[in-house]
Amino acid sequence: MERPWGVGIVITDPNRSLFLVERKCDRYPYKQYRGAYSFIGGGCEAGETVEGTLFRELGEEMTPKMADEVSKVARHLFDVSITKGDTYDYSLFESVLPVRMFDGIEAHKIEEGKGVVVARDKLVEVPFIWGLEDVVDLYLRGHGSLR
C-alpha cells in the first residue's frame, strides 16, 4: 500500500520575515490538533498530483481571489518523509507575496481555522500539527539562519 501524501504551502513576504499559517479551529476533526498550526494544504486524493492537490486545497480553504494570488507564484521546494506515529510523504511549496498583501491578510477566509501572520523569529515556537515542525526546520535552514 502506498503511504499517504500531503502538501502544504509557505506563504511569505520577499524578506521571508512574515508567514501566513493556519490555526486549526475547534471543529477540526483531529481533536488533538485543535488550536495547533499548519501550512495551508491537505492530503492528496487518489490519482491527484501534488500540484493538483495544492491548487484544490487553496480553492477549498481560501477565497478565490486570495487562492489565485497565492497559486500564481507558487513554486515547489522539496519533498520529505515525516514520521509522526505513521509515516507519510509531504511536498512543500512556497508563495512569495508582496509585503503589502500581508496587511489584512488574516481577514481572508481559511476553511479549517483562522489565518495568522507569524514573524520569522516566532515560527519555530508555534505548535504545528502532524510533525510539521521538521518541515519548518528544513525550510528555515534552506532560507538562512534565524540567529
Coordinates of N, CA and C in Angstrom, one line a residue:
M1 N 0.8 -1.2 0.0 CA 0.0 0.0 0.0 C 0.9 1.3 0.0
E2 N 0.5 2.2 -0.8 CA 1.2 3.5 -0.8 C 1.0 4.3 0.4
R3 N 2.0 5.0 0.8 CA 1.9 5.9 2.0 C 1.0 7.1 1.7
P4 N 0.4 7.7 2.7 CA -0.4 8.9 2.4 C 0.6 10.1 2.0
W5 N 0.1 11.0 1.2 CA 0.9 12.1 0.8 C 0.2 13.4 1.0
G6 N 0.8 14.4 1.6 CA 0.2 15.7 1.9 C 1.0 16.8 1.2
V7 N 0.4 17.9 1.1 CA 1.0 19.1 0.6 C 0.8 20.3 1.5
G8 N 1.6 21.3 1.4 CA 1.4 22.5 2.2 C 2.2 23.6 1.5
I9 N 1.8 24.8 1.7 CA 2.4 26.0 1.1 C 2.8 27.0 2.1
V10 N 4.1 27.4 2.1 CA 4.6 28.5 2.9 C 4.2 29.8 2.1
I11 N 3.4 30.7 2.8 CA 3.0 31.9 2.2 C 3.8 33.0 3.0
T12 N 4.7 33.7 2.3 CA 5.6 34.6 2.9 C 5.9 35.9 2.1
D13 N 6.5 36.8 2.7 CA 6.9 38.1 2.0 C 8.3 37.9 1.4
P14 N 8.7 38.9 0.6 CA 10.0 38.7 -0.1 C 11.2 38.6 0.9
N15 N 11.1 39.1 2.1 CA 12.2 39.0 3.0 C 12.1 37.7 3.9
R16 N 11.1 37.0 3.6 CA 10.8 35.8 4.4 C 10.8 36.1 5.9
S17 N 10.2 37.2 6.2 CA 10.1 37.6 7.6 C 8.7 37.4 8.2
L18 N 7.7 37.3 7.3 CA 6.3 37.2 7.7 C 5.8 35.9 7.1
F19 N 4.9 35.1 7.8 CA 4.4 33.9 7.3 C 2.9 33.8 7.7
L20 N 2.1 33.4 6.7 CA 0.7 33.2 6.9 C 0.6 31.7 7.2
V21 N 0.1 31.3 8.4 CA -0.1 30.0 8.8 C -1.6 29.9 9.2
E22 N -2.1 28.6 9.3 CA -3.4 28.4 9.7 C -3.5 27.8 11.1
R23 N -4.3 28.5 12.0 CA -4.5 27.9 13.3 C -5.8 27.1 13.2
K24 N -5.7 25.9 13.5 CA -6.9 25.0 13.4 C -8.0 25.3 14.4
C25 N -9.2 25.3 13.9 CA -10.4 25.7 14.8 C -10.8 24.6 15.7
D26 N -11.8 24.9 16.5 CA -12.4 23.9 17.4 C -13.2 22.8 16.7
R27 N -13.5 23.0 15.4 CA -14.2 22.0 14.6 C -13.3 21.1 13.9
Y28 N -12.0 21.3 13.9 CA -11.0 20.5 13.2 C -11.2 19.0 13.6
P29 N -11.3 18.1 12.7 CA -11.7 16.7 13.0 C -10.7 16.0 13.9
Y30 N -9.5 16.3 13.9 CA -8.5 15.7 14.8 C -8.3 16.5 16.0
K31 N -9.0 16.1 17.1 CA -9.2 16.9 18.3 C -7.8 17.3 18.9
Q32 N -6.8 16.3 18.8 CA -5.5 16.6 19.4 C -4.8 17.8 18.8
Y33 N -5.3 18.2 17.6 CA -4.6 19.3 16.8 C -5.4 20.6 16.8
R34 N -6.5 20.6 17.5 CA -7.3 21.8 17.6 C -6.5 22.9 18.3
G35 N -6.4 24.1 17.7 CA -5.6 25.2 18.2 C -4.2 25.1 17.8
A36 N -3.7 24.0 17.1 CA -2.4 24.0 16.6 C -2.3 24.6 15.2
Y37 N -1.1 24.7 14.6 CA -0.9 25.4 13.4 C -0.5 24.4 12.3
S38 N -0.8 24.9 11.0 CA -0.3 24.2 9.9 C -0.1 25.1 8.7
F39 N 0.5 24.7 7.7 CA 0.5 25.4 6.4 C -0.8 25.1 5.8
I40 N -1.2 26.0 4.9 CA -2.4 25.7 4.1 C -2.1 24.6 3.2
G41 N -3.0 23.6 3.1 CA -2.8 22.5 2.3 C -3.6 21.3 2.7
G42 N -3.2 20.1 2.4 CA -4.0 18.9 2.8 C -3.5 17.7 2.1
G43 N -4.3 16.7 2.1 CA -3.9 15.4 1.6 C -4.3 15.2 0.2
C44 N -3.4 14.4 -0.5 CA -3.6 14.1 -1.9 C -4.7 13.0 -2.0
E45 N -5.6 13.2 -3.0 CA -6.6 12.2 -3.3 C -6.1 11.3 -4.4
A46 N -6.7 10.1 -4.5 CA -6.3 9.1 -5.5 C -6.2 9.7 -6.9
G47 N -5.1 9.5 -7.5 CA -4.8 10.0 -8.9 C -4.5 11.4 -9.0
E48 N -4.3 12.1 -7.9 CA -4.1 13.6 -7.9 C -2.6 13.8 -7.9
T49 N -2.1 14.8 -8.6 CA -0.7 15.2 -8.5 C -0.6 16.1 -7.3
V50 N 0.7 16.3 -6.8 CA 0.9 17.2 -5.7 C 0.5 18.7 -6.1
E51 N 0.7 19.1 -7.3 CA 0.3 20.4 -7.7 C -1.2 20.5 -7.8
G52 N -1.9 19.4 -8.3 CA -3.3 19.4 -8.3 C -3.9 19.5 -6.9
T53 N -3.3 18.8 -6.0 CA -3.7 18.8 -4.6 C -3.6 20.2 -4.0
L54 N -2.5 20.9 -4.3 CA -2.2 22.2 -3.8 C -3.3 23.2 -4.3
F55 N -3.5 23.2 -5.6 CA -4.5 24.1 -6.2 C -5.9 23.8 -5.7
R56 N -6.3 22.5 -5.5 CA -7.6 22.2 -5.0 C -7.7 22.7 -3.6
E57 N -6.7 22.4 -2.7 CA -6.7 22.9 -1.3 C -6.8 24.4 -1.2
L58 N -6.0 25.1 -2.0 CA -6.1 26.6 -2.0 C -7.5 27.0 -2.3
G59 N -8.1 26.4 -3.3 CA -9.5 26.7 -3.7 C -10.5 26.4 -2.6
E60 N -10.3 25.3 -1.9 CA -11.2 24.9 -0.8 C -11.0 25.8 0.5
E61 N -9.8 26.2 0.7 CA -9.5 26.8 2.0 C -9.4 28.3 2.0
M62 N -9.3 28.9 0.8 CA -9.2 30.4 0.8 C -10.2 31.0 -0.1
T63 N -10.4 32.3 -0.1 CA -11.3 33.0 -1.0 C -10.7 32.8 -2.4
P64 N -11.5 32.9 -3.5 CA -11.0 32.7 -4.8 C -9.9 33.7 -5.2
K65 N -10.1 35.0 -4.8 CA -9.1 36.0 -5.1 C -7.7 35.7 -4.4
M66 N -7.8 35.3 -3.2 CA -6.5 35.0 -2.4 C -5.9 33.7 -3.0
A67 N -6.7 32.7 -3.2 CA -6.2 31.5 -3.8 C -5.5 31.7 -5.1
D68 N -6.1 32.6 -6.0 CA -5.5 32.9 -7.2 C -4.1 33.6 -7.1
E69 N -4.1 34.6 -6.1 CA -2.8 35.3 -5.9 C -1.7 34.4 -5.4
V70 N -2.1 33.5 -4.5 CA -1.1 32.5 -4.0 C -0.6 31.5 -5.0
S71 N -1.6 31.0 -5.8 CA -1.2 30.0 -6.8 C -0.4 30.5 -7.9
K72 N -0.6 31.8 -8.3 CA 0.1 32.4 -9.4 C 1.7 32.3 -9.2
V73 N 2.1 32.4 -8.0 CA 3.5 32.5 -7.7 C 4.1 31.3 -6.9
A74 N 3.2 30.3 -6.8 CA 3.6 29.1 -6.1 C 4.7 28.3 -6.8
R75 N 5.7 27.9 -6.0 CA 6.8 27.0 -6.6 C 7.1 25.9 -5.6
H76 N 7.4 24.7 -6.2 CA 7.7 23.5 -5.4 C 9.1 23.7 -4.8
L77 N 9.2 23.4 -3.5 CA 10.5 23.5 -2.8 C 11.2 22.1 -2.6
F78 N 10.5 21.2 -1.9 CA 11.0 19.9 -1.7 C 10.0 18.9 -1.2
D79 N 10.3 17.7 -1.3 CA 9.5 16.6 -0.7 C 10.3 15.9 0.4
V80 N 9.5 15.5 1.4 CA 10.1 14.9 2.6 C 9.2 13.8 3.2
S81 N 9.8 12.8 3.8 CA 9.0 11.8 4.6 C 9.0 12.2 6.0
I82 N 7.8 12.2 6.6 CA 7.6 12.6 8.0 C 7.1 11.4 8.8
T83 N 7.7 11.1 9.9 CA 7.2 10.0 10.8 C 6.7 10.7 12.1
K84 N 5.4 10.6 12.2 CA 4.8 11.1 13.5 C 3.6 10.1 13.7
G85 N 4.0 9.1 14.4 CA 3.1 7.9 14.5 C 3.3 7.1 13.3
D86 N 2.5 7.4 12.2 CA 2.7 6.8 10.9 C 3.6 7.6 10.1
T87 N 4.1 7.0 9.0 CA 5.0 7.8 8.1 C 4.1 8.2 6.9
Y88 N 4.3 9.5 6.5 CA 3.7 10.0 5.3 C 4.7 10.9 4.6
D89 N 4.4 11.1 3.3 CA 5.2 12.0 2.5 C 4.6 13.3 2.3
Y90 N 5.4 14.4 2.2 CA 4.9 15.7 2.2 C 5.7 16.6 1.2
S91 N 4.9 17.3 0.4 CA 5.5 18.2 -0.6 C 5.3 19.7 -0.1
L92 N 6.4 20.4 0.0 CA 6.3 21.8 0.4 C 6.4 22.7 -0.8
F93 N 5.5 23.7 -0.9 CA 5.6 24.7 -1.9 C 5.8 26.1 -1.2
E94 N 6.1 27.1 -1.9 CA 6.3 28.4 -1.4 C 5.6 29.4 -2.3
S95 N 5.0 30.4 -1.7 CA 4.4 31.5 -2.5 C 4.9 32.8 -1.8
V96 N 5.7 33.6 -2.6 CA 6.2 34.9 -2.0 C 5.3 36.0 -2.5
L97 N 4.6 36.7 -1.6 CA 3.7 37.8 -1.9 C 4.3 39.1 -1.5
P98 N 3.9 40.2 -2.2 CA 4.4 41.5 -1.8 C 4.0 41.8 -0.3
V99 N 4.8 42.5 0.4 CA 4.6 42.7 1.8 C 3.2 43.5 2.0
R100 N 2.8 44.3 1.0 CA 1.5 45.0 1.2 C 0.4 44.0 1.3
M101 N 0.5 42.8 0.7 CA -0.6 41.9 0.8 C -0.8 41.3 2.2
F102 N 0.2 41.5 3.0 CA 0.0 41.0 4.4 C -0.8 41.9 5.3
D103 N -1.1 43.1 4.8 CA -2.0 44.0 5.5 C -3.4 43.4 5.4
G104 N -4.0 43.0 6.4 CA -5.4 42.5 6.4 C -5.5 41.0 5.9
I105 N -4.4 40.4 5.6 CA -4.4 39.0 5.1 C -5.1 38.0 6.0
E106 N -5.0 38.3 7.3 CA -5.7 37.4 8.3 C -7.2 37.5 8.2
A107 N -7.7 38.5 7.6 CA -9.2 38.6 7.5 C -9.7 37.7 6.4
H108 N -8.9 37.2 5.5 CA -9.3 36.3 4.5 C -9.8 35.0 5.1
K109 N -10.8 34.4 4.5 CA -11.4 33.1 4.9 C -10.3 32.0 4.8
I110 N -10.2 31.2 5.9 CA -9.4 30.0 5.9 C -10.4 28.9 6.4
E111 N -10.6 27.9 5.6 CA -11.7 26.9 5.8 C -11.6 26.2 7.2
E112 N -10.5 25.7 7.5 CA -10.4 24.8 8.7 C -9.9 25.6 10.0
G113 N -9.8 26.9 9.9 CA -9.3 27.6 11.0 C -9.2 29.1 10.8
K114 N -8.2 29.7 11.2 CA -8.0 31.1 11.1 C -6.6 31.4 10.6
G115 N -6.5 32.3 9.7 CA -5.2 32.7 9.2 C -4.5 33.6 10.2
V116 N -3.2 33.3 10.5 CA -2.4 34.0 11.4 C -1.1 34.4 10.8
V117 N -0.7 35.6 10.9 CA 0.6 36.0 10.4 C 1.6 35.9 11.6
V118 N 2.7 35.1 11.3 CA 3.7 34.9 12.4 C 5.0 35.4 11.8
A119 N 5.7 36.1 12.7 CA 7.1 36.6 12.4 C 8.1 35.5 12.3
R120 N 9.1 35.6 11.5 CA 10.1 34.5 11.3 C 10.7 34.0 12.6
D121 N 11.0 34.9 13.5 CA 11.7 34.5 14.8 C 10.7 33.8 15.7
K122 N 9.4 33.9 15.5 CA 8.4 33.2 16.3 C 8.0 31.9 15.7
L123 N 8.3 31.6 14.4 CA 7.8 30.5 13.7 C 8.2 29.2 14.3
V124 N 9.4 29.1 14.9 CA 9.9 27.9 15.5 C 9.2 27.6 16.8
E125 N 8.5 28.6 17.4 CA 7.8 28.4 18.7 C 6.4 28.0 18.5
V126 N 5.9 28.0 17.3 CA 4.5 27.7 17.0 C 4.3 26.2 17.0
P127 N 3.2 25.7 17.8 CA 3.0 24.3 17.8 C 2.3 23.8 16.5
F128 N 3.0 23.1 15.6 CA 2.5 22.6 14.4 C 1.9 21.2 14.5
I129 N 1.0 20.9 13.6 CA 0.4 19.6 13.5 C 1.2 18.6 12.7
W130 N 0.9 17.3 12.9 CA 1.4 16.2 12.0 C 2.9 16.2 11.9
G131 N 3.7 16.7 12.8 CA 5.1 16.7 12.7 C 5.7 17.7 11.7
L132 N 4.9 18.7 11.4 CA 5.4 19.8 10.5 C 6.5 20.6 11.1
E133 N 6.8 20.5 12.4 CA 7.9 21.2 12.9 C 9.2 20.9 12.2
D134 N 9.4 19.6 11.8 CA 10.5 19.2 11.0 C 10.6 19.9 9.6
V135 N 9.4 20.1 9.0 CA 9.3 20.7 7.7 C 9.7 22.2 7.9
V136 N 9.2 22.8 8.9 CA 9.5 24.2 9.2 C 11.1 24.4 9.4
D137 N 11.7 23.5 10.1 CA 13.1 23.5 10.4 C 13.9 23.4 9.0
L138 N 13.5 22.4 8.2 CA 14.1 22.3 6.9 C 14.0 23.5 6.0
Y139 N 12.8 24.1 6.0 CA 12.5 25.3 5.3 C 13.4 26.4 5.7
L140 N 13.4 26.7 7.1 CA 14.2 27.8 7.6 C 15.7 27.6 7.4
R141 N 16.2 26.4 7.5 CA 17.6 26.1 7.2 C 18.0 26.4 5.8
G142 N 17.0 26.2 4.9 CA 17.2 26.5 3.4 C 17.2 27.9 3.1
H143 N 16.6 28.7 4.0 CA 16.5 30.2 3.8 C 17.2 31.0 4.8
G144 N 18.3 30.6 5.3 CA 19.1 31.4 6.2 C 18.8 31.1 7.7
S145 N 19.7 31.4 8.5 CA 19.5 31.1 9.9 C 18.7 32.1 10.6
L146 N 18.0 31.7 11.6 CA 17.2 32.6 12.5 C 18.1 33.5 13.4
R147 N 19.3 33.0 13.6 CA 20.2 33.7 14.6 C 21.0 34.8 13.9

